[in-house]
CSV table of N, CA and C in Angstrom, one decimal:
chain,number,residue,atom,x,y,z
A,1,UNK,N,0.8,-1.2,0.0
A,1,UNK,CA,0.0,0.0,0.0
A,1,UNK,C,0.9,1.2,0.0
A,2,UNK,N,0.4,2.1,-0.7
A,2,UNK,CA,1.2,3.5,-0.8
A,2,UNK,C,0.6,4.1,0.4
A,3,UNK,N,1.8,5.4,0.6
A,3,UNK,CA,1.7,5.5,2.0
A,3,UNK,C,0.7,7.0,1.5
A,4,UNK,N,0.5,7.5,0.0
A,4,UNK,CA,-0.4,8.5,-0.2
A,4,UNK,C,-2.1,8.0,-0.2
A,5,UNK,N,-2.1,6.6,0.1
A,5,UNK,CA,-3.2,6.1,0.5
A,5,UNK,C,-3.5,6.6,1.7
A,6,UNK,N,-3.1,6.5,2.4
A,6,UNK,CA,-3.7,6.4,3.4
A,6,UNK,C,-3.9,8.1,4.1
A,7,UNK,N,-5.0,8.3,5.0
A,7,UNK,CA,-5.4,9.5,5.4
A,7,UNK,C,-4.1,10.4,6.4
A,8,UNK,N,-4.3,11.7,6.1
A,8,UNK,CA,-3.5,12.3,6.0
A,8,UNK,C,-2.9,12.4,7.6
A,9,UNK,N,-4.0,12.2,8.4
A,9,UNK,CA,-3.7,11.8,9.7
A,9,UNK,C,-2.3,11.1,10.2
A,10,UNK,N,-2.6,10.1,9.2
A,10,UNK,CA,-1.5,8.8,9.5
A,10,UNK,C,-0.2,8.3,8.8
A,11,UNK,N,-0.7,9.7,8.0
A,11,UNK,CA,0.3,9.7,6.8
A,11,UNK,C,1.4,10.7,7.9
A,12,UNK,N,1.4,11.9,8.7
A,12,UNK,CA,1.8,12.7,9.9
A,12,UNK,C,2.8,11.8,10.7
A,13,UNK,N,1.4,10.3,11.1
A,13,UNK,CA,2.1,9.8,12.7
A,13,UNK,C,3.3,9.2,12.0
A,14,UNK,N,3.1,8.5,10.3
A,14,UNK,CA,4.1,8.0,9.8
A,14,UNK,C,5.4,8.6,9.7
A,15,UNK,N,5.7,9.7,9.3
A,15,UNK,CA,6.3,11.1,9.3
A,15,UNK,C,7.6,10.8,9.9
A,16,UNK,N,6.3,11.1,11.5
A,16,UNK,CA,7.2,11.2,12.7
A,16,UNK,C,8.2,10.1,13.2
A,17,UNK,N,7.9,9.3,13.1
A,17,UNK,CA,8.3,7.6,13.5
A,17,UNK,C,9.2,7.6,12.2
A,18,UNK,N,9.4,8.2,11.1
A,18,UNK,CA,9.9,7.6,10.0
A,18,UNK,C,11.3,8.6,10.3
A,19,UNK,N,11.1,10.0,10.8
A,19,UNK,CA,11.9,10.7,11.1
A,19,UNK,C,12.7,11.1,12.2
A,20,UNK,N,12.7,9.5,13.1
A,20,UNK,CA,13.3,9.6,14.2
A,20,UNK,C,14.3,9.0,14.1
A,21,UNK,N,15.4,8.3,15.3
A,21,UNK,CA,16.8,8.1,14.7
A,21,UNK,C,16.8,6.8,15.3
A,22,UNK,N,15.8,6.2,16.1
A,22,UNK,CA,15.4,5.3,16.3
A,22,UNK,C,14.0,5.2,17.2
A,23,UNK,N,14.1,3.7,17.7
A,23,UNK,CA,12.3,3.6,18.1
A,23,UNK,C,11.9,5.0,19.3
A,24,UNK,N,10.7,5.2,18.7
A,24,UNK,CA,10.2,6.1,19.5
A,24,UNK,C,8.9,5.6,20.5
A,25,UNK,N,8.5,6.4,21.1
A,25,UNK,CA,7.6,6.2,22.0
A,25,UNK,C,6.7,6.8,21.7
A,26,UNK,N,5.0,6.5,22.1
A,26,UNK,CA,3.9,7.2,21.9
A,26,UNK,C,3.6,8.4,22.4
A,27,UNK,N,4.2,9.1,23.7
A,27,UNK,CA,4.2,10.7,23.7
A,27,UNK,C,5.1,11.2,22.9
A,28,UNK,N,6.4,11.0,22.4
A,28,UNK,CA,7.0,11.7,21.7
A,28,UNK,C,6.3,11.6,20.6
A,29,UNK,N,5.7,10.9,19.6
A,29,UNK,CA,5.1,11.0,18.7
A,29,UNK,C,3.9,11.9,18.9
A,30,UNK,N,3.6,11.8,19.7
A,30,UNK,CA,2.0,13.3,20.3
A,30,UNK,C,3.1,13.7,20.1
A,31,UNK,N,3.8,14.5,21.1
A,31,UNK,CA,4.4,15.8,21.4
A,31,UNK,C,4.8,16.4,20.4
A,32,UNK,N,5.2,15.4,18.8
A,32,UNK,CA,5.7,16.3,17.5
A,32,UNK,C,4.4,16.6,17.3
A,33,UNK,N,3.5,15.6,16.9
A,33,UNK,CA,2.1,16.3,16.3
A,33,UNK,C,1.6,17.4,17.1
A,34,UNK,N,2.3,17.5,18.2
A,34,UNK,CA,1.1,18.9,18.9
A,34,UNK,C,0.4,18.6,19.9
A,35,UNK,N,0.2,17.6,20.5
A,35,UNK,CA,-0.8,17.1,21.0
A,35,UNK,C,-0.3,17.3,22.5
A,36,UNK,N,-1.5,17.2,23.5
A,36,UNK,CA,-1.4,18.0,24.9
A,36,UNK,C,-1.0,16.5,25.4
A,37,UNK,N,0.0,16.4,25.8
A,37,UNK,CA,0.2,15.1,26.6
A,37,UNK,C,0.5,14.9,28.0
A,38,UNK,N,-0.7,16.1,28.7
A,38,UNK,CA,0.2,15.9,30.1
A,38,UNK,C,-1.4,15.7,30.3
A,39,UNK,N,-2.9,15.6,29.7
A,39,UNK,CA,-3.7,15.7,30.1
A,39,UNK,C,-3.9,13.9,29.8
A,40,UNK,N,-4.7,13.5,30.6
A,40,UNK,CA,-5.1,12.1,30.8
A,40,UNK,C,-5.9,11.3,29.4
A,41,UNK,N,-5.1,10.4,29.3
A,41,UNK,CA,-5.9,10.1,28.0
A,41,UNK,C,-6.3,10.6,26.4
A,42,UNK,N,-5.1,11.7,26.8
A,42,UNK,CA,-4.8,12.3,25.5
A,42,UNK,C,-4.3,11.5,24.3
A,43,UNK,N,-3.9,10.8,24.7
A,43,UNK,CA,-2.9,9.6,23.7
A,43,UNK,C,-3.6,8.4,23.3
A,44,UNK,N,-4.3,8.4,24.2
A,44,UNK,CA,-5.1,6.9,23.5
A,44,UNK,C,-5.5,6.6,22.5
A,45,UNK,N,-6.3,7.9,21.5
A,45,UNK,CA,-6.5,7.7,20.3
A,45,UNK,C,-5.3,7.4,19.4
A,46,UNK,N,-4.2,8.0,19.9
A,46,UNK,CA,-3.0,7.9,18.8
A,46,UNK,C,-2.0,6.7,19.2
A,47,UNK,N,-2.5,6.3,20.6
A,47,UNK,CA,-1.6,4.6,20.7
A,47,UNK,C,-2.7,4.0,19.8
A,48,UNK,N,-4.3,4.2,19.6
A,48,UNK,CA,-5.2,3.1,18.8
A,48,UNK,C,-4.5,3.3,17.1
A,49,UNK,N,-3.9,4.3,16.6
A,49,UNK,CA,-4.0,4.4,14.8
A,49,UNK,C,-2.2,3.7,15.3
A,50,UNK,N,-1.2,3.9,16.1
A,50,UNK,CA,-0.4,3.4,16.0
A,50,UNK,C,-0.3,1.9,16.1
A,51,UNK,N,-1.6,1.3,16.7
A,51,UNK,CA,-1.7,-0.2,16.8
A,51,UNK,C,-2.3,-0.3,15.2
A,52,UNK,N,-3.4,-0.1,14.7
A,52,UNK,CA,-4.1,0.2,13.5
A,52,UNK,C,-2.5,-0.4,12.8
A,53,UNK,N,-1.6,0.7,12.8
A,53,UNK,CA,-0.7,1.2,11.5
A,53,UNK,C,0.7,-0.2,11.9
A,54,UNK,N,0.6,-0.9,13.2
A,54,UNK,CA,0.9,-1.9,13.2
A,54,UNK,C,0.3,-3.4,12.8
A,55,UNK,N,-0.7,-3.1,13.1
A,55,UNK,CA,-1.4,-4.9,12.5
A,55,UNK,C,-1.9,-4.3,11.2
A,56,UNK,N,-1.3,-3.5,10.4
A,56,UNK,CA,-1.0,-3.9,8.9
A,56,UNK,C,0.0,-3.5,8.2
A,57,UNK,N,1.2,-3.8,9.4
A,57,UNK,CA,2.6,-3.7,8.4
A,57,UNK,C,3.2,-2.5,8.6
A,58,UNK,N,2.3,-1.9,9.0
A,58,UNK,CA,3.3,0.0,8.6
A,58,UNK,C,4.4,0.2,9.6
A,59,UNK,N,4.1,0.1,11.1
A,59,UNK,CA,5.1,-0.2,12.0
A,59,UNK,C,5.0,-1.0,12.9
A,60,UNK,N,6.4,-1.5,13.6
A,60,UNK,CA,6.4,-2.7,14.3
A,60,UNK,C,6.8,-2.4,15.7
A,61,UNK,N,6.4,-2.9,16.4
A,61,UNK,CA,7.2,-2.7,18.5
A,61,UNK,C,8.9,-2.5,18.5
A,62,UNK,N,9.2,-1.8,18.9
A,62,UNK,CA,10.5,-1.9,19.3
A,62,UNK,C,10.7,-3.4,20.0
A,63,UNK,N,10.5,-3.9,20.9
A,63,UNK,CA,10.5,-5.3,21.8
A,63,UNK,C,9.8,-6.1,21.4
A,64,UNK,N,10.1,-7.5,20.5
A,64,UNK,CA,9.5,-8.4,20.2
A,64,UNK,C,8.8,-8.9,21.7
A,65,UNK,N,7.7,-9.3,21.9
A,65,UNK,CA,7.0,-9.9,22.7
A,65,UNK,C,6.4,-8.6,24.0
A,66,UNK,N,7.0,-7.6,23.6
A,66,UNK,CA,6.2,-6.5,24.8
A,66,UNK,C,4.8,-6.0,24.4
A,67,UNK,N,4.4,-6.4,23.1
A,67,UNK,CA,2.7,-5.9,23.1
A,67,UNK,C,2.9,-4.8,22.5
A,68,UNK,N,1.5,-4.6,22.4
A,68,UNK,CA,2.1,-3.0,21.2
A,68,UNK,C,1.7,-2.1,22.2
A,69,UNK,N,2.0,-1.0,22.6
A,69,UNK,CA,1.3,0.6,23.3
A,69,UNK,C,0.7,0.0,24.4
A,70,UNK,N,0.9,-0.9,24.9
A,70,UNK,CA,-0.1,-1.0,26.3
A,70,UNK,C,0.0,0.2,27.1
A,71,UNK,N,-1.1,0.1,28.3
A,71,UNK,CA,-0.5,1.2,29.3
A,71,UNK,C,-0.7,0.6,30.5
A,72,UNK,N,-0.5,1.2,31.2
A,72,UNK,CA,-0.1,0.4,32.7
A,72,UNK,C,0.9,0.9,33.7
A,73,UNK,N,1.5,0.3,34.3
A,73,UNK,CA,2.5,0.7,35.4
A,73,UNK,C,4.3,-0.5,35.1
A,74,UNK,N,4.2,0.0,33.7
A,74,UNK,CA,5.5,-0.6,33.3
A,74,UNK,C,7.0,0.4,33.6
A,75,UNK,N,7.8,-0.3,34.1
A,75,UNK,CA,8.9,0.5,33.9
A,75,UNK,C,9.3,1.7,33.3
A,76,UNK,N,9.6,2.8,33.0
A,76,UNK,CA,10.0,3.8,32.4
A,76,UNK,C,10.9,3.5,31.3
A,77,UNK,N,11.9,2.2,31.4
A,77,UNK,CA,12.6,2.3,30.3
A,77,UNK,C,12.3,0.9,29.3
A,78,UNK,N,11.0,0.4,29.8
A,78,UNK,CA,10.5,-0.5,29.0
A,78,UNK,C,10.5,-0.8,27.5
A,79,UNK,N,10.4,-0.7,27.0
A,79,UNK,CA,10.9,-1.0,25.6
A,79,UNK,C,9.1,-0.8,24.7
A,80,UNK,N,8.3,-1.2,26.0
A,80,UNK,CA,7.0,-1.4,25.3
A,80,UNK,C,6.0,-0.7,24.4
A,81,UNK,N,6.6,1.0,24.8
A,81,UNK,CA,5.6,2.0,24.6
A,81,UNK,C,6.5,2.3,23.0
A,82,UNK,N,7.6,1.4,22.4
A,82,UNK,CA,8.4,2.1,21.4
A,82,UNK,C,8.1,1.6,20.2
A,83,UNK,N,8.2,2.2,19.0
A,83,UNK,CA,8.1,1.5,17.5
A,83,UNK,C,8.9,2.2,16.9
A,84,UNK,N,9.0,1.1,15.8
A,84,UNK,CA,10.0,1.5,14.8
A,84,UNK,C,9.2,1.5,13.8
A,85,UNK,N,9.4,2.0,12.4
A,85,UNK,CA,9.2,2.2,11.2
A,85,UNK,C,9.2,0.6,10.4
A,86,UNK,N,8.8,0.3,9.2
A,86,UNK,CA,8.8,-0.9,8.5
A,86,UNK,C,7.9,-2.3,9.4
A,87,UNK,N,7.9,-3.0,8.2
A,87,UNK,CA,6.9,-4.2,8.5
A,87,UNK,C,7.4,-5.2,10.0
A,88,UNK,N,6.6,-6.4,9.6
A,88,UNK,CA,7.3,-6.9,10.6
A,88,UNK,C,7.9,-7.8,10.7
């Protein structure tokens, strides 16, 4: 799938994640787009298109076996919250 398929939304989160120097995490990806991330549940929608944009290839978990974006009371330097660019 071309990446000018897809809505322009996600074509952004792609962007960001594509233009990092490695795996990123789901606030830094808000915090490029703009997004308020100190408010509760701000992110959820954008950990849901980053799961979306993983279960069809677009990007993959930094941590094989950590789950994609969960949230929870995981460590800080968890690997969980991170993705990288490309399939899987």
């Amino acid at each position: 799938m071309d990446k000018g398929a897809l809505p322009p939304e996600y074509q952004r989160i792609l962007a960001v994640v594509q233009e990092a120097a490695g795996p990123v995490m789901t606030q830094h990806v808000g915090e490029a787009l703009g997004l308020d991330t100190e408010v509760r549940g701000a992110l959820e929608p954008l950990r849901a298109k980053l799961t979306k944009l993983a279960d069809r290839g677009r990007l993959r978990p930094a941590a094989a076996g950590c789950g994609s974006f969960p949230t929870g009371s995981s460590p800080p330097d968890c690997e969980r919250n991170r993705v990288v660019p490309g399939g899987r």
